Amino acid sequence: MNPGQFLRILRARFGLVCAVVLVVTAAAVAVSFVLPQKYLAETALVIDAKSSDPIAGGVMPSQLIANHIATQVDIIDSDRVALRVVDAAGLAGMPQFQQQWQEATGGAGDIREWIADVLLSRLDVTPGRESNVVRIRYTASQPEFAAMIANAFAQAYMEIGLELKVEPARQYAQWFDERTHGLREELEAAQKRLSDYQQKYGIVSADGRLDVETARLAELSTQLVQVQGQRAESRSRFSQSGSAESLPEVTQNPLIANLKGELARREGERQQMLGRLGPNHPEVGKLAAVIDSLRARIGAETQRIAASLGTSSRMSAAREAEVAAAVAAQKARVMQLQAYRDQIAVLQRDVESAQKVYDQVAQRLSATNLESQAQQINVAVLTPATAPLWPSGPRLLIKLALALVVGVVLGVGSALLIELMDRRVRGEDDLDGLPGMPVLGSVPGRSGTRRVSRGRVSNRIAGAY
């Protein structure tokens, strides 16, 4: 079928096409007047997802804001929010909803859930493009009811959002509170172990006592070295006591030096008397007795000094043993204090660790307690819904335009269908597709020259070949 044939068919069936268009248009107008009017109420919310949390102090990354907005849209369009709207507006107790529920379900199921499903079917939640504004639209047959439900959804969403934010914080606060009691008991037990250990061994400050005892040990060690040196020197001198006259103590002793000087003088006098008086003279004998007495005193003094060296050596040995014992005891005391300090350090680390964990949990408890008591969320009503003045539907002009389009399509389709069921020859090119129908001639008519063929034609002309 070429465009010429199509136009001739439409011209021939123009009345049918117009009739179909009129019927469809009239039906659309009738339906538009029969259907009840619909009113659309809209409220806008601003979700501030990027500002920092006043409690936790965190800031949401910019790449997660879109996901956050989408989550909030799903929350608004959830059954929980719809049920909160039903309860807040008292819709379950309204007679019209009870009647509709009875007619729809026969009284089966929960009326609250049924009303919530109805509300959600008429609700449209749309996030703004490249913005944090979310628009809540609700359609109803009454403008006041549409505005009320839109505002109710906004209010219910903010309440549910606050609950979703606060409820986990309350659960965490309860858990942290229970954990805090256990950690406090552990801290007190660690502190008691440290205190009991200090009281048991009488340690107030292990580091201070250890420093004092270490200094005392160093002093005793120095004394031991000195005593050992003195003993070695005394032992060396005592070993030389066989030749006591050569001892420094003897040679440097003033008494012995005086006695030796007196002895030398007396011996000189004796030698002079021997040459003058002879050895048997009484004066010579008397002087010899004096010389013997001086020698005896010198020997006695020398022996006394040698004996004193032995006594000093024995005293040095005793002093060395005494100081060595004190050093050993002091070492044991220092080692014991070191062990005390190590044990106290372990106990102190236990206390510090328990204190640190307790402080962290207590800090988290304070934060979660504060968060669980929050009454603000990062959502604000930008524009509340008001009762619309003009209905949003049914839209008569749009329905008429659609009815015209649908009527034209149906009319053209009907004309083509009828034409296919009852073919007519409406032009010269209609004969080209008919086999065995030669053209005998053409008769001019009102629309121009027509070709004639054997068979039923529009001019009812038949001829024999």
PDB file of N, CA and C in Angstrom, residues 119-153:
ATOM      1  N   LEU A 119      -1.875   4.562  52.178  1.00  0.00           N
ATOM      2  CA  LEU A 119      -1.156   5.839  52.226  1.00  0.00           C
ATOM      3  C   LEU A 119       0.126   5.790  51.387  1.00  0.00           C
ATOM      4  N   LEU A 120       0.857   4.685  51.479  1.00  0.00           N
ATOM      5  CA  LEU A 120       2.109   4.573  50.726  1.00  0.00           C
ATOM      6  C   LEU A 120       1.854   4.513  49.221  1.00  0.00           C
ATOM      7  N   SER A 121       0.689   3.954  48.828  1.00  0.00           N
ATOM      8  CA  SER A 121       0.391   3.893  47.392  1.00  0.00           C
ATOM      9  C   SER A 121       0.123   5.280  46.803  1.00  0.00           C
ATOM     10  N   ARG A 122      -0.252   6.230  47.619  1.00  0.00           N
ATOM     11  CA  ARG A 122      -0.524   7.592  47.149  1.00  0.00           C
ATOM     12  C   ARG A 122       0.595   8.556  47.510  1.00  0.00           C
ATOM     13  N   LEU A 123       1.682   8.037  48.048  1.00  0.00           N
ATOM     14  CA  LEU A 123       2.800   8.877  48.487  1.00  0.00           C
ATOM     15  C   LEU A 123       3.902   8.851  47.440  1.00  0.00           C
ATOM     16  N   ASP A 124       4.495   9.983  47.227  1.00  0.00           N
ATOM     17  CA  ASP A 124       5.616  10.110  46.291  1.00  0.00           C
ATOM     18  C   ASP A 124       6.733  10.889  46.988  1.00  0.00           C
ATOM     19  N   VAL A 125       7.877  10.221  47.195  1.00  0.00           N
ATOM     20  CA  VAL A 125       9.038  10.840  47.846  1.00  0.00           C
ATOM     21  C   VAL A 125      10.130  10.985  46.794  1.00  0.00           C
ATOM     22  N   THR A 126      10.569  12.228  46.584  1.00  0.00           N
ATOM     23  CA  THR A 126      11.535  12.508  45.519  1.00  0.00           C
ATOM     24  C   THR A 126      12.702  13.299  46.077  1.00  0.00           C
ATOM     25  N   PRO A 127      13.942  12.787  45.940  1.00  0.00           N
ATOM     26  CA  PRO A 127      15.104  13.584  46.352  1.00  0.00           C
ATOM     27  C   PRO A 127      15.432  14.637  45.304  1.00  0.00           C
ATOM     28  N   GLY A 128      15.949  15.756  45.754  1.00  0.00           N
ATOM     29  CA  GLY A 128      16.329  16.814  44.821  1.00  0.00           C
ATOM     30  C   GLY A 128      17.582  16.447  44.034  1.00  0.00           C
ATOM     31  N   ARG A 129      17.669  16.958  42.834  1.00  0.00           N
ATOM     32  CA  ARG A 129      18.836  16.706  42.009  1.00  0.00           C
ATOM     33  C   ARG A 129      19.985  17.603  42.450  1.00  0.00           C
ATOM     34  N   GLU A 130      21.075  16.956  42.871  1.00  0.00           N
ATOM     35  CA  GLU A 130      22.271  17.662  43.329  1.00  0.00           C
ATOM     36  C   GLU A 130      21.965  18.614  44.487  1.00  0.00           C
ATOM     37  N   SER A 131      21.062  18.194  45.363  1.00  0.00           N
ATOM     38  CA  SER A 131      20.739  18.993  46.548  1.00  0.00           C
ATOM     39  C   SER A 131      20.329  18.055  47.661  1.00  0.00           C
ATOM     40  N   ASN A 132      20.226  18.599  48.869  1.00  0.00           N
ATOM     41  CA  ASN A 132      19.829  17.820  50.043  1.00  0.00           C
ATOM     42  C   ASN A 132      18.361  18.011  50.391  1.00  0.00           C
ATOM     43  N   VAL A 133      17.566  18.453  49.438  1.00  0.00           N
ATOM     44  CA  VAL A 133      16.136  18.673  49.656  1.00  0.00           C
ATOM     45  C   VAL A 133      15.376  17.435  49.211  1.00  0.00           C
ATOM     46  N   VAL A 134      14.497  16.957  50.074  1.00  0.00           N
ATOM     47  CA  VAL A 134      13.630  15.812  49.779  1.00  0.00           C
ATOM     48  C   VAL A 134      12.188  16.312  49.817  1.00  0.00           C
ATOM     49  N   ARG A 135      11.458  16.003  48.754  1.00  0.00           N
ATOM     50  CA  ARG A 135      10.064  16.461  48.646  1.00  0.00           C
ATOM     51  C   ARG A 135       9.126  15.292  48.878  1.00  0.00           C
ATOM     52  N   ILE A 136       8.141  15.533  49.747  1.00  0.00           N
ATOM     53  CA  ILE A 136       7.125  14.534  50.079  1.00  0.00           C
ATOM     54  C   ILE A 136       5.804  15.014  49.486  1.00  0.00           C
ATOM     55  N   ARG A 137       5.256  14.234  48.562  1.00  0.00           N
ATOM     56  CA  ARG A 137       3.987  14.597  47.895  1.00  0.00           C
ATOM     57  C   ARG A 137       2.953  13.524  48.211  1.00  0.00           C
ATOM     58  N   TYR A 138       1.756  14.003  48.550  1.00  0.00           N
ATOM     59  CA  TYR A 138       0.655  13.079  48.823  1.00  0.00           C
ATOM     60  C   TYR A 138      -0.579  13.553  48.065  1.00  0.00           C
ATOM     61  N   THR A 139      -1.272  12.607  47.448  1.00  0.00           N
ATOM     62  CA  THR A 139      -2.460  12.892  46.641  1.00  0.00           C
ATOM     63  C   THR A 139      -3.689  12.343  47.344  1.00  0.00           C
ATOM     64  N   ALA A 140      -4.725  13.185  47.462  1.00  0.00           N
ATOM     65  CA  ALA A 140      -5.974  12.776  48.115  1.00  0.00           C
ATOM     66  C   ALA A 140      -7.125  13.527  47.456  1.00  0.00           C
ATOM     67  N   SER A 141      -8.331  13.081  47.767  1.00  0.00           N
ATOM     68  CA  SER A 141      -9.524  13.710  47.187  1.00  0.00           C
ATOM     69  C   SER A 141      -9.903  14.999  47.900  1.00  0.00           C
ATOM     70  N   GLN A 142      -9.330  15.232  49.086  1.00  0.00           N
ATOM     71  CA  GLN A 142      -9.616  16.444  49.841  1.00  0.00           C
ATOM     72  C   GLN A 142      -8.316  17.203  50.066  1.00  0.00           C
ATOM     73  N   PRO A 143      -8.278  18.493  49.799  1.00  0.00           N
ATOM     74  CA  PRO A 143      -7.015  19.246  49.925  1.00  0.00           C
ATOM     75  C   PRO A 143      -6.489  19.298  51.354  1.00  0.00           C
ATOM     76  N   GLU A 144      -7.381  19.452  52.336  1.00  0.00           N
ATOM     77  CA  GLU A 144      -6.925  19.520  53.724  1.00  0.00           C
ATOM     78  C   GLU A 144      -6.327  18.190  54.168  1.00  0.00           C
ATOM     79  N   PHE A 145      -6.953  17.099  53.758  1.00  0.00           N
ATOM     80  CA  PHE A 145      -6.439  15.778  54.130  1.00  0.00           C
ATOM     81  C   PHE A 145      -5.076  15.520  53.485  1.00  0.00           C
ATOM     82  N   ALA A 146      -4.911  15.932  52.224  1.00  0.00           N
ATOM     83  CA  ALA A 146      -3.634  15.745  51.543  1.00  0.00           C
ATOM     84  C   ALA A 146      -2.525  16.512  52.258  1.00  0.00           C
ATOM     85  N   ALA A 147      -2.801  17.757  52.651  1.00  0.00           N
ATOM     86  CA  ALA A 147      -1.795  18.540  53.367  1.00  0.00           C
ATOM     87  C   ALA A 147      -1.495  17.931  54.733  1.00  0.00           C
ATOM     88  N   MET A 148      -2.534  17.464  55.426  1.00  0.00           N
ATOM     89  CA  MET A 148      -2.330  16.871  56.743  1.00  0.00           C
ATOM     90  C   MET A 148      -1.450  15.627  56.656  1.00  0.00           C
ATOM     91  N   ILE A 149      -1.723  14.758  55.687  1.00  0.00           N
ATOM     92  CA  ILE A 149      -0.943  13.522  55.569  1.00  0.00           C
ATOM     93  C   ILE A 149       0.498  13.820  55.159  1.00  0.00           C
ATOM     94  N   ALA A 150       0.709  14.782  54.265  1.00  0.00           N
ATOM     95  CA  ALA A 150       2.078  15.139  53.873  1.00  0.00           C
ATOM     96  C   ALA A 150       2.868  15.649  55.066  1.00  0.00           C
ATOM     97  N   ASN A 151       2.255  16.546  55.845  1.00  0.00           N
ATOM     98  CA  ASN A 151       2.942  17.043  57.040  1.00  0.00           C
ATOM     99  C   ASN A 151       3.127  15.944  58.077  1.00  0.00           C
ATOM    100  N   ALA A 152       2.146  15.040  58.161  1.00  0.00           N
ATOM    101  CA  ALA A 152       2.259  13.930  59.113  1.00  0.00           C
ATOM    102  C   ALA A 152       3.411  13.004  58.736  1.00  0.00           C
ATOM    103  N   PHE A 153       3.600  12.759  57.454  1.00  0.00           N
ATOM    104  CA  PHE A 153       4.731  11.938  57.019  1.00  0.00           C
ATOM    105  C   PHE A 153       6.056  12.625  57.361  1.00  0.00           C
TER     106      PHE A 153
END
